[in-house]
Amino acid sequence: MVCLCALFDWQCSAFAGDFLSTEKPHKQLLSGGIICGFFLAGGEILQQIGLLYTTAGKAGFLTALYVIMIPVIGVLFKKKSTTKIWAASLLSVAGAYLLCSDGTLKSFGNAGDILMLICALFFAFQFISLAKFAPQSDALQLAAVQFFTVAILSGIAALIGGEDLTCRNITGCWLPLFYCGVIAIGFACTIQVAVQKCVHPATTAIILSTASVFAVIWGWGLLHESYSIVNLTGCGLIFAAVVLVQLPDRTEK
């Protein structure tokens, strides 16, 4: 599914890029798009495999660990993060834990959990890669190269995994494919590329961690799911992290 969604969106992005951009692709754009696509594909593939061995709740929390991984990795690459970003990162991780678990650590530690940790590392590097290449590149062209790379790598993974990519199976799930390709991947990830031209990768990650909160809201509204006080406290911590990271520094006027 990732392969088909990414391929569909790559075609849309490339088409739009031809009309909306006058810049010609250059070596840095191509290499940057390939690097970003490699990390995005790795994260998506590992996430789907990991879900075979762990629960969705634990997967949501462990994947959200990219929030704290980004400032840590940034230190290694001499990209400093402010105290505010560190505090917001810790808040969002704590919030994701309370939101996605029962408040204990007893059920963590299987193969799926390990895959989710590696998945989070891939996503962290994808954020950092976008922060490096997006400012010097056209957003639509960079997104097109990224999605094309994801399509190729996901296609290879699908073949290795023995996926049955028949026309009947594809047409049978056209609606989720369309939604994931156009909304989840095409619209959201292309905006991410554009935004990371001027936003710190850790800040972007913290804001995107609200995905788990919106999942709770829609799960409650559409699927009539119930959540405990602990889960709702996690939602509050994530929102607090997003508000904190948007507050101006003392040196800003």
PDB file of C-alpha atoms in Angstrom, residues 43-143:
ATOM      1  CA  GLY A  43      10.298   4.318   8.742  1.00  0.00           C
ATOM      2  CA  GLU A  44       7.040   3.422   7.002  1.00  0.00           C
ATOM      3  CA  ILE A  45       8.142  -0.128   6.143  1.00  0.00           C
ATOM      4  CA  LEU A  46       9.466  -0.879   9.633  1.00  0.00           C
ATOM      5  CA  GLN A  47       6.312   0.561  11.176  1.00  0.00           C
ATOM      6  CA  GLN A  48       4.056  -1.739   9.158  1.00  0.00           C
ATOM      7  CA  ILE A  49       6.181  -4.803   9.920  1.00  0.00           C
ATOM      8  CA  GLY A  50       6.365  -3.895  13.598  1.00  0.00           C
ATOM      9  CA  LEU A  51       2.579  -3.659  13.822  1.00  0.00           C
ATOM     10  CA  LEU A  52       2.454  -7.404  13.154  1.00  0.00           C
ATOM     11  CA  TYR A  53       4.125  -8.042  16.502  1.00  0.00           C
ATOM     12  CA  THR A  54       3.039  -5.214  18.795  1.00  0.00           C
ATOM     13  CA  THR A  55      -0.116  -3.308  19.645  1.00  0.00           C
ATOM     14  CA  ALA A  56      -1.226  -0.092  17.983  1.00  0.00           C
ATOM     15  CA  GLY A  57      -1.026   1.761  21.303  1.00  0.00           C
ATOM     16  CA  LYS A  58       2.592   0.822  21.938  1.00  0.00           C
ATOM     17  CA  ALA A  59       3.410   1.504  18.299  1.00  0.00           C
ATOM     18  CA  GLY A  60       2.006   5.006  18.622  1.00  0.00           C
ATOM     19  CA  PHE A  61       4.119   5.751  21.669  1.00  0.00           C
ATOM     20  CA  LEU A  62       7.353   4.186  20.418  1.00  0.00           C
ATOM     21  CA  THR A  63       7.072   5.885  17.027  1.00  0.00           C
ATOM     22  CA  ALA A  64       6.567   9.218  18.795  1.00  0.00           C
ATOM     23  CA  LEU A  65      10.022   8.839  20.338  1.00  0.00           C
ATOM     24  CA  TYR A  66      11.415  10.520  17.216  1.00  0.00           C
ATOM     25  CA  VAL A  67      10.429  13.733  19.013  1.00  0.00           C
ATOM     26  CA  ILE A  68      13.189  13.314  21.597  1.00  0.00           C
ATOM     27  CA  MET A  69      15.601  11.597  19.195  1.00  0.00           C
ATOM     28  CA  ILE A  70      15.809  14.692  16.964  1.00  0.00           C
ATOM     29  CA  PRO A  71      17.419  17.084  19.459  1.00  0.00           C
ATOM     30  CA  VAL A  72      19.743  14.276  20.620  1.00  0.00           C
ATOM     31  CA  ILE A  73      20.871  13.581  17.053  1.00  0.00           C
ATOM     32  CA  GLY A  74      21.111  17.322  16.468  1.00  0.00           C
ATOM     33  CA  VAL A  75      23.750  17.548  19.205  1.00  0.00           C
ATOM     34  CA  LEU A  76      25.884  15.013  17.325  1.00  0.00           C
ATOM     35  CA  PHE A  77      25.635  17.143  14.168  1.00  0.00           C
ATOM     36  CA  LYS A  78      26.264  20.382  16.081  1.00  0.00           C
ATOM     37  CA  LYS A  79      22.689  21.611  15.556  1.00  0.00           C
ATOM     38  CA  LYS A  80      21.740  23.132  18.866  1.00  0.00           C
ATOM     39  CA  SER A  81      18.289  22.953  20.400  1.00  0.00           C
ATOM     40  CA  THR A  82      17.040  25.454  22.956  1.00  0.00           C
ATOM     41  CA  THR A  83      16.002  24.580  26.492  1.00  0.00           C
ATOM     42  CA  LYS A  84      12.420  25.213  25.404  1.00  0.00           C
ATOM     43  CA  ILE A  85      12.669  22.558  22.672  1.00  0.00           C
ATOM     44  CA  TRP A  86      14.195  20.013  25.058  1.00  0.00           C
ATOM     45  CA  ALA A  87      11.443  20.637  27.614  1.00  0.00           C
ATOM     46  CA  ALA A  88       8.691  20.421  24.966  1.00  0.00           C
ATOM     47  CA  SER A  89      10.217  17.227  23.558  1.00  0.00           C
ATOM     48  CA  LEU A  90      10.171  15.556  26.981  1.00  0.00           C
ATOM     49  CA  LEU A  91       6.601  16.743  27.552  1.00  0.00           C
ATOM     50  CA  SER A  92       5.406  15.315  24.231  1.00  0.00           C
ATOM     51  CA  VAL A  93       7.107  11.953  24.854  1.00  0.00           C
ATOM     52  CA  ALA A  94       5.563  11.737  28.321  1.00  0.00           C
ATOM     53  CA  GLY A  95       2.203  12.667  26.840  1.00  0.00           C
ATOM     54  CA  ALA A  96       2.489  10.037  24.107  1.00  0.00           C
ATOM     55  CA  TYR A  97       3.310   7.421  26.746  1.00  0.00           C
ATOM     56  CA  LEU A  98       0.285   8.251  28.871  1.00  0.00           C
ATOM     57  CA  LEU A  99      -1.931   8.424  25.805  1.00  0.00           C
ATOM     58  CA  CYS A 100      -0.843   5.124  24.235  1.00  0.00           C
ATOM     59  CA  SER A 101      -0.271   2.891  27.265  1.00  0.00           C
ATOM     60  CA  ASP A 102      -1.918   1.821  30.484  1.00  0.00           C
ATOM     61  CA  GLY A 103       0.605   3.765  32.562  1.00  0.00           C
ATOM     62  CA  THR A 104       2.996   0.848  33.142  1.00  0.00           C
ATOM     63  CA  LEU A 105       6.117  -0.473  31.413  1.00  0.00           C
ATOM     64  CA  LYS A 106       5.286  -4.152  31.918  1.00  0.00           C
ATOM     65  CA  SER A 107       4.190  -4.876  28.352  1.00  0.00           C
ATOM     66  CA  PHE A 108       7.163  -3.399  26.495  1.00  0.00           C
ATOM     67  CA  GLY A 109      10.059  -5.392  25.052  1.00  0.00           C
ATOM     68  CA  ASN A 110       9.119  -7.665  22.121  1.00  0.00           C
ATOM     69  CA  ALA A 111      10.426  -7.780  18.554  1.00  0.00           C
ATOM     70  CA  GLY A 112       7.747  -5.396  17.328  1.00  0.00           C
ATOM     71  CA  ASP A 113       8.751  -2.819  19.920  1.00  0.00           C
ATOM     72  CA  ILE A 114      12.379  -2.980  18.767  1.00  0.00           C
ATOM     73  CA  LEU A 115      11.287  -2.454  15.161  1.00  0.00           C
ATOM     74  CA  MET A 116       9.238   0.563  16.256  1.00  0.00           C
ATOM     75  CA  LEU A 117      12.269   2.087  17.964  1.00  0.00           C
ATOM     76  CA  ILE A 118      14.302   1.693  14.765  1.00  0.00           C
ATOM     77  CA  CYS A 119      11.326   3.094  12.840  1.00  0.00           C
ATOM     78  CA  ALA A 120      11.347   6.182  15.083  1.00  0.00           C
ATOM     79  CA  LEU A 121      15.075   6.611  14.387  1.00  0.00           C
ATOM     80  CA  PHE A 122      14.409   6.568  10.635  1.00  0.00           C
ATOM     81  CA  PHE A 123      11.693   9.205  11.012  1.00  0.00           C
ATOM     82  CA  ALA A 124      14.021  11.354  13.115  1.00  0.00           C
ATOM     83  CA  PHE A 125      16.651  11.292  10.380  1.00  0.00           C
ATOM     84  CA  GLN A 126      13.983  12.106   7.795  1.00  0.00           C
ATOM     85  CA  PHE A 127      13.061  15.276   9.702  1.00  0.00           C
ATOM     86  CA  ILE A 128      16.724  16.228  10.012  1.00  0.00           C
ATOM     87  CA  SER A 129      17.376  15.510   6.318  1.00  0.00           C
ATOM     88  CA  LEU A 130      14.455  17.714   5.276  1.00  0.00           C
ATOM     89  CA  ALA A 131      15.768  20.499   7.492  1.00  0.00           C
ATOM     90  CA  LYS A 132      19.080  20.276   5.639  1.00  0.00           C
ATOM     91  CA  PHE A 133      17.874  20.036   2.042  1.00  0.00           C
ATOM     92  CA  ALA A 134      14.497  21.840   1.998  1.00  0.00           C
ATOM     93  CA  PRO A 135      15.827  25.418   2.422  1.00  0.00           C
ATOM     94  CA  GLN A 136      17.904  25.169  -0.769  1.00  0.00           C
ATOM     95  CA  SER A 137      15.374  23.244  -2.871  1.00  0.00           C
ATOM     96  CA  ASP A 138      12.000  23.704  -4.509  1.00  0.00           C
ATOM     97  CA  ALA A 139       9.451  22.095  -2.179  1.00  0.00           C
ATOM     98  CA  LEU A 140       7.400  20.346  -4.877  1.00  0.00           C
ATOM     99  CA  GLN A 141      10.425  18.995  -6.709  1.00  0.00           C
ATOM    100  CA  LEU A 142      12.033  17.749  -3.490  1.00  0.00           C
ATOM    101  CA  ALA A 143       8.743  16.106  -2.470  1.00  0.00           C
TER     102      ALA A 143
END
